[in-house]
Amino acid sequence: MELGGQFGCRTPCVCKIEAPLSAALPAFLASAILCFSTCLPRGALATSNEAMRGSGVEIALSDLSSRKVACPADFYVPQKGRWDCIEISAQADNQRGRAVTAAGVFGRIRDVDGYPCLSTALDDRMQTSIASLGAIPKGVTPVKFIVAVDATAPRPLQLENFKASYSNAAIERQFAPFDRCELDPIGCALED
């Protein structure tokens, strides 16, 4: 059986499915998925460092890169488990053409095996903001932000579907670094 279509690619894709349609449905579907995955651009079914673009994306993040950094003293890291801090650099393209006071970052970070490893989004069903960019002017601007990832996650890490959305500056203060007393309230109280 031959199936075809464009599937988001620039060129059409035609696949000859070896398993007959009358075969068990899982065998047919597995054969179809394997065939069509070869037609898609590299990384289309896996993860991609490309920015998400489209009418619903307010600030596209492109040219993503990451590097391991020391966790800042005022940065929240979960107490259980081992965590590394990574700094993500990107180009923020404010596509709506107006300066904003704050923007929340959304995206996923996966280990080499495809498992989520971000401290604030260890479950694929979570759609939470993972960082704040602060004020973003019109046009393209270089940005950086820090996130915590599982230190035991196999590398290299894969950055997936990163974008930012306009937000209220008061709400984005939730990502402001903790002060000394927020990190150690008992020690702070003992000093007073």
PDB file of N, CA, C and O in Angstrom, residues 90-128:
ATOM      1  N   ALA A  90      19.603  32.893  23.867  1.00  0.00           N
ATOM      2  CA  ALA A  90      18.744  32.842  22.679  1.00  0.00           C
ATOM      3  C   ALA A  90      18.584  34.236  22.099  1.00  0.00           C
ATOM      4  O   ALA A  90      18.951  35.237  22.724  1.00  0.00           O
ATOM      5  N   GLN A  91      18.015  34.283  20.914  1.00  0.00           N
ATOM      6  CA  GLN A  91      17.591  35.530  20.298  1.00  0.00           C
ATOM      7  C   GLN A  91      16.080  35.605  20.465  1.00  0.00           C
ATOM      8  O   GLN A  91      15.363  34.712  20.020  1.00  0.00           O
ATOM      9  N   ALA A  92      15.601  36.637  21.134  1.00  0.00           N
ATOM     10  CA  ALA A  92      14.164  36.824  21.344  1.00  0.00           C
ATOM     11  C   ALA A  92      13.636  37.757  20.267  1.00  0.00           C
ATOM     12  O   ALA A  92      14.085  38.896  20.152  1.00  0.00           O
ATOM     13  N   ASP A  93      12.702  37.265  19.462  1.00  0.00           N
ATOM     14  CA  ASP A  93      12.089  38.051  18.391  1.00  0.00           C
ATOM     15  C   ASP A  93      10.683  38.431  18.818  1.00  0.00           C
ATOM     16  O   ASP A  93       9.767  37.612  18.765  1.00  0.00           O
ATOM     17  N   ASN A  94      10.526  39.669  19.274  1.00  0.00           N
ATOM     18  CA  ASN A  94       9.231  40.179  19.708  1.00  0.00           C
ATOM     19  C   ASN A  94       8.394  40.411  18.451  1.00  0.00           C
ATOM     20  O   ASN A  94       8.474  41.455  17.818  1.00  0.00           O
ATOM     21  N   GLN A  95       7.595  39.421  18.079  1.00  0.00           N
ATOM     22  CA  GLN A  95       6.888  39.407  16.797  1.00  0.00           C
ATOM     23  C   GLN A  95       5.666  40.313  16.746  1.00  0.00           C
ATOM     24  O   GLN A  95       5.166  40.596  15.671  1.00  0.00           O
ATOM     25  N   ARG A  96       5.167  40.741  17.883  1.00  0.00           N
ATOM     26  CA  ARG A  96       3.967  41.577  17.881  1.00  0.00           C
ATOM     27  C   ARG A  96       4.286  43.062  17.768  1.00  0.00           C
ATOM     28  O   ARG A  96       3.409  43.872  17.640  1.00  0.00           O
ATOM     29  N   GLY A  97       5.560  43.415  17.858  1.00  0.00           N
ATOM     30  CA  GLY A  97       5.969  44.780  17.600  1.00  0.00           C
ATOM     31  C   GLY A  97       5.728  45.794  18.696  1.00  0.00           C
ATOM     32  O   GLY A  97       5.714  46.989  18.426  1.00  0.00           O
ATOM     33  N   ARG A  98       5.520  45.373  19.927  1.00  0.00           N
ATOM     34  CA  ARG A  98       5.404  46.342  21.021  1.00  0.00           C
ATOM     35  C   ARG A  98       6.302  45.884  22.169  1.00  0.00           C
ATOM     36  O   ARG A  98       6.440  44.696  22.433  1.00  0.00           O
ATOM     37  N   ALA A  99       6.907  46.858  22.812  1.00  0.00           N
ATOM     38  CA  ALA A  99       7.757  46.543  23.960  1.00  0.00           C
ATOM     39  C   ALA A  99       6.881  46.020  25.093  1.00  0.00           C
ATOM     40  O   ALA A  99       5.738  46.437  25.250  1.00  0.00           O
ATOM     41  N   VAL A 100       7.410  45.088  25.876  1.00  0.00           N
ATOM     42  CA  VAL A 100       6.659  44.519  26.993  1.00  0.00           C
ATOM     43  C   VAL A 100       7.478  44.630  28.275  1.00  0.00           C
ATOM     44  O   VAL A 100       8.701  44.682  28.231  1.00  0.00           O
ATOM     45  N   THR A 101       6.785  44.679  29.410  1.00  0.00           N
ATOM     46  CA  THR A 101       7.468  44.812  30.691  1.00  0.00           C
ATOM     47  C   THR A 101       7.970  43.485  31.220  1.00  0.00           C
ATOM     48  O   THR A 101       8.872  43.459  32.060  1.00  0.00           O
ATOM     49  N   ALA A 102       7.391  42.377  30.760  1.00  0.00           N
ATOM     50  CA  ALA A 102       7.817  41.054  31.226  1.00  0.00           C
ATOM     51  C   ALA A 102       7.361  39.994  30.233  1.00  0.00           C
ATOM     52  O   ALA A 102       6.379  40.185  29.513  1.00  0.00           O
ATOM     53  N   ALA A 103       8.089  38.889  30.205  1.00  0.00           N
ATOM     54  CA  ALA A 103       7.721  37.761  29.346  1.00  0.00           C
ATOM     55  C   ALA A 103       8.080  36.462  30.055  1.00  0.00           C
ATOM     56  O   ALA A 103       9.164  36.338  30.631  1.00  0.00           O
ATOM     57  N   GLY A 104       7.159  35.518  30.031  1.00  0.00           N
ATOM     58  CA  GLY A 104       7.392  34.207  30.613  1.00  0.00           C
ATOM     59  C   GLY A 104       7.897  33.250  29.549  1.00  0.00           C
ATOM     60  O   GLY A 104       7.406  33.258  28.422  1.00  0.00           O
ATOM     61  N   VAL A 105       8.879  32.426  29.885  1.00  0.00           N
ATOM     62  CA  VAL A 105       9.476  31.466  28.945  1.00  0.00           C
ATOM     63  C   VAL A 105       8.792  30.113  29.105  1.00  0.00           C
ATOM     64  O   VAL A 105       8.555  29.647  30.220  1.00  0.00           O
ATOM     65  N   PHE A 106       8.497  29.483  27.973  1.00  0.00           N
ATOM     66  CA  PHE A 106       7.921  28.147  27.942  1.00  0.00           C
ATOM     67  C   PHE A 106       8.797  27.276  27.052  1.00  0.00           C
ATOM     68  O   PHE A 106       9.348  27.746  26.061  1.00  0.00           O
ATOM     69  N   GLY A 107       8.918  26.020  27.398  1.00  0.00           N
ATOM     70  CA  GLY A 107       9.691  25.086  26.589  1.00  0.00           C
ATOM     71  C   GLY A 107       9.977  23.832  27.382  1.00  0.00           C
ATOM     72  O   GLY A 107       9.621  23.728  28.567  1.00  0.00           O
ATOM     73  N   ARG A 108      10.613  22.879  26.737  1.00  0.00           N
ATOM     74  CA  ARG A 108      10.960  21.628  27.389  1.00  0.00           C
ATOM     75  C   ARG A 108      12.453  21.367  27.216  1.00  0.00           C
ATOM     76  O   ARG A 108      13.046  21.753  26.231  1.00  0.00           O
ATOM     77  N   ILE A 109      13.017  20.690  28.204  1.00  0.00           N
ATOM     78  CA  ILE A 109      14.406  20.237  28.112  1.00  0.00           C
ATOM     79  C   ILE A 109      14.384  18.738  28.347  1.00  0.00           C
ATOM     80  O   ILE A 109      13.820  18.261  29.324  1.00  0.00           O
ATOM     81  N   ARG A 110      14.977  18.011  27.423  1.00  0.00           N
ATOM     82  CA  ARG A 110      15.010  16.550  27.504  1.00  0.00           C
ATOM     83  C   ARG A 110      16.456  16.066  27.532  1.00  0.00           C
ATOM     84  O   ARG A 110      17.335  16.708  26.976  1.00  0.00           O
ATOM     85  N   ASP A 111      16.649  14.901  28.159  1.00  0.00           N
ATOM     86  CA  ASP A 111      17.978  14.304  28.128  1.00  0.00           C
ATOM     87  C   ASP A 111      18.146  13.566  26.805  1.00  0.00           C
ATOM     88  O   ASP A 111      17.242  13.552  25.970  1.00  0.00           O
ATOM     89  N   VAL A 112      19.299  12.953  26.624  1.00  0.00           N
ATOM     90  CA  VAL A 112      19.603  12.286  25.355  1.00  0.00           C
ATOM     91  C   VAL A 112      18.634  11.129  25.063  1.00  0.00           C
ATOM     92  O   VAL A 112      18.397  10.785  23.912  1.00  0.00           O
ATOM     93  N   ASP A 113      18.017  10.561  26.103  1.00  0.00           N
ATOM     94  CA  ASP A 113      17.067   9.471  25.916  1.00  0.00           C
ATOM     95  C   ASP A 113      15.641   9.965  25.675  1.00  0.00           C
ATOM     96  O   ASP A 113      14.723   9.166  25.517  1.00  0.00           O
ATOM     97  N   GLY A 114      15.431  11.285  25.708  1.00  0.00           N
ATOM     98  CA  GLY A 114      14.117  11.848  25.442  1.00  0.00           C
ATOM     99  C   GLY A 114      13.253  12.087  26.668  1.00  0.00           C
ATOM    100  O   GLY A 114      12.082  12.444  26.551  1.00  0.00           O
ATOM    101  N   TYR A 115      13.810  11.910  27.862  1.00  0.00           N
ATOM    102  CA  TYR A 115      13.031  12.107  29.086  1.00  0.00           C
ATOM    103  C   TYR A 115      13.142  13.558  29.572  1.00  0.00           C
ATOM    104  O   TYR A 115      14.221  14.145  29.520  1.00  0.00           O
ATOM    105  N   PRO A 116      12.032  14.132  30.090  1.00  0.00           N
ATOM    106  CA  PRO A 116      12.098  15.498  30.627  1.00  0.00           C
ATOM    107  C   PRO A 116      13.032  15.543  31.844  1.00  0.00           C
ATOM    108  O   PRO A 116      13.042  14.628  32.652  1.00  0.00           O
ATOM    109  N   CYS A 117      13.836  16.600  31.945  1.00  0.00           N
ATOM    110  CA  CYS A 117      14.786  16.679  33.058  1.00  0.00           C
ATOM    111  C   CYS A 117      14.834  18.067  33.697  1.00  0.00           C
ATOM    112  O   CYS A 117      15.682  18.327  34.536  1.00  0.00           O
ATOM    113  N   LEU A 118      13.912  18.944  33.356  1.00  0.00           N
ATOM    114  CA  LEU A 118      13.853  20.282  33.919  1.00  0.00           C
ATOM    115  C   LEU A 118      13.224  20.230  35.306  1.00  0.00           C
ATOM    116  O   LEU A 118      12.199  19.574  35.499  1.00  0.00           O
ATOM    117  N   SER A 119      13.794  20.906  36.281  1.00  0.00           N
ATOM    118  CA  SER A 119      13.318  20.807  37.665  1.00  0.00           C
ATOM    119  C   SER A 119      11.867  21.251  37.827  1.00  0.00           C
ATOM    120  O   SER A 119      11.160  20.760  38.698  1.00  0.00           O
ATOM    121  N   THR A 120      11.407  22.166  37.003  1.00  0.00           N
ATOM    122  CA  THR A 120      10.034  22.666  37.118  1.00  0.00           C
ATOM    123  C   THR A 120       9.061  21.990  36.170  1.00  0.00           C
ATOM    124  O   THR A 120       7.889  22.343  36.154  1.00  0.00           O
ATOM    125  N   ALA A 121       9.522  21.027  35.381  1.00  0.00           N
ATOM    126  CA  ALA A 121       8.641  20.353  34.415  1.00  0.00           C
ATOM    127  C   ALA A 121       9.148  18.944  34.142  1.00  0.00           C
ATOM    128  O   ALA A 121       9.610  18.637  33.053  1.00  0.00           O
ATOM    129  N   LEU A 122       9.042  18.073  35.144  1.00  0.00           N
ATOM    130  CA  LEU A 122       9.491  16.686  34.982  1.00  0.00           C
ATOM    131  C   LEU A 122       8.411  15.811  34.360  1.00  0.00           C
ATOM    132  O   LEU A 122       8.618  14.625  34.150  1.00  0.00           O
ATOM    133  N   ASP A 123       7.271  16.395  34.053  1.00  0.00           N
ATOM    134  CA  ASP A 123       6.144  15.675  33.476  1.00  0.00           C
ATOM    135  C   ASP A 123       5.757  16.379  32.176  1.00  0.00           C
ATOM    136  O   ASP A 123       5.582  17.599  32.149  1.00  0.00           O
ATOM    137  N   ASP A 124       5.629  15.621  31.086  1.00  0.00           N
ATOM    138  CA  ASP A 124       5.293  16.211  29.786  1.00  0.00           C
ATOM    139  C   ASP A 124       3.958  16.936  29.770  1.00  0.00           C
ATOM    140  O   ASP A 124       3.706  17.770  28.912  1.00  0.00           O
ATOM    141  N   ARG A 125       3.080  16.609  30.708  1.00  0.00           N
ATOM    142  CA  ARG A 125       1.761  17.248  30.722  1.00  0.00           C
ATOM    143  C   ARG A 125       1.805  18.640  31.335  1.00  0.00           C
ATOM    144  O   ARG A 125       0.832  19.378  31.248  1.00  0.00           O
ATOM    145  N   MET A 126       2.915  19.021  31.942  1.00  0.00           N
ATOM    146  CA  MET A 126       3.025  20.335  32.580  1.00  0.00           C
ATOM    147  C   MET A 126       3.300  21.408  31.529  1.00  0.00           C
ATOM    148  O   MET A 126       4.158  21.239  30.675  1.00  0.00           O
ATOM    149  N   GLN A 127       2.570  22.494  31.598  1.00  0.00           N
ATOM    150  CA  GLN A 127       2.736  23.613  30.668  1.00  0.00           C
ATOM    151  C   GLN A 127       2.996  24.892  31.453  1.00  0.00           C
ATOM    152  O   GLN A 127       2.309  25.882  31.278  1.00  0.00           O
ATOM    153  N   THR A 128       3.948  24.882  32.346  1.00  0.00           N
ATOM    154  CA  THR A 128       4.214  26.029  33.195  1.00  0.00           C
ATOM    155  C   THR A 128       5.339  26.882  32.627  1.00  0.00           C
ATOM    156  O   THR A 128       6.196  26.399  31.894  1.00  0.00           O
TER     157      THR A 128
END
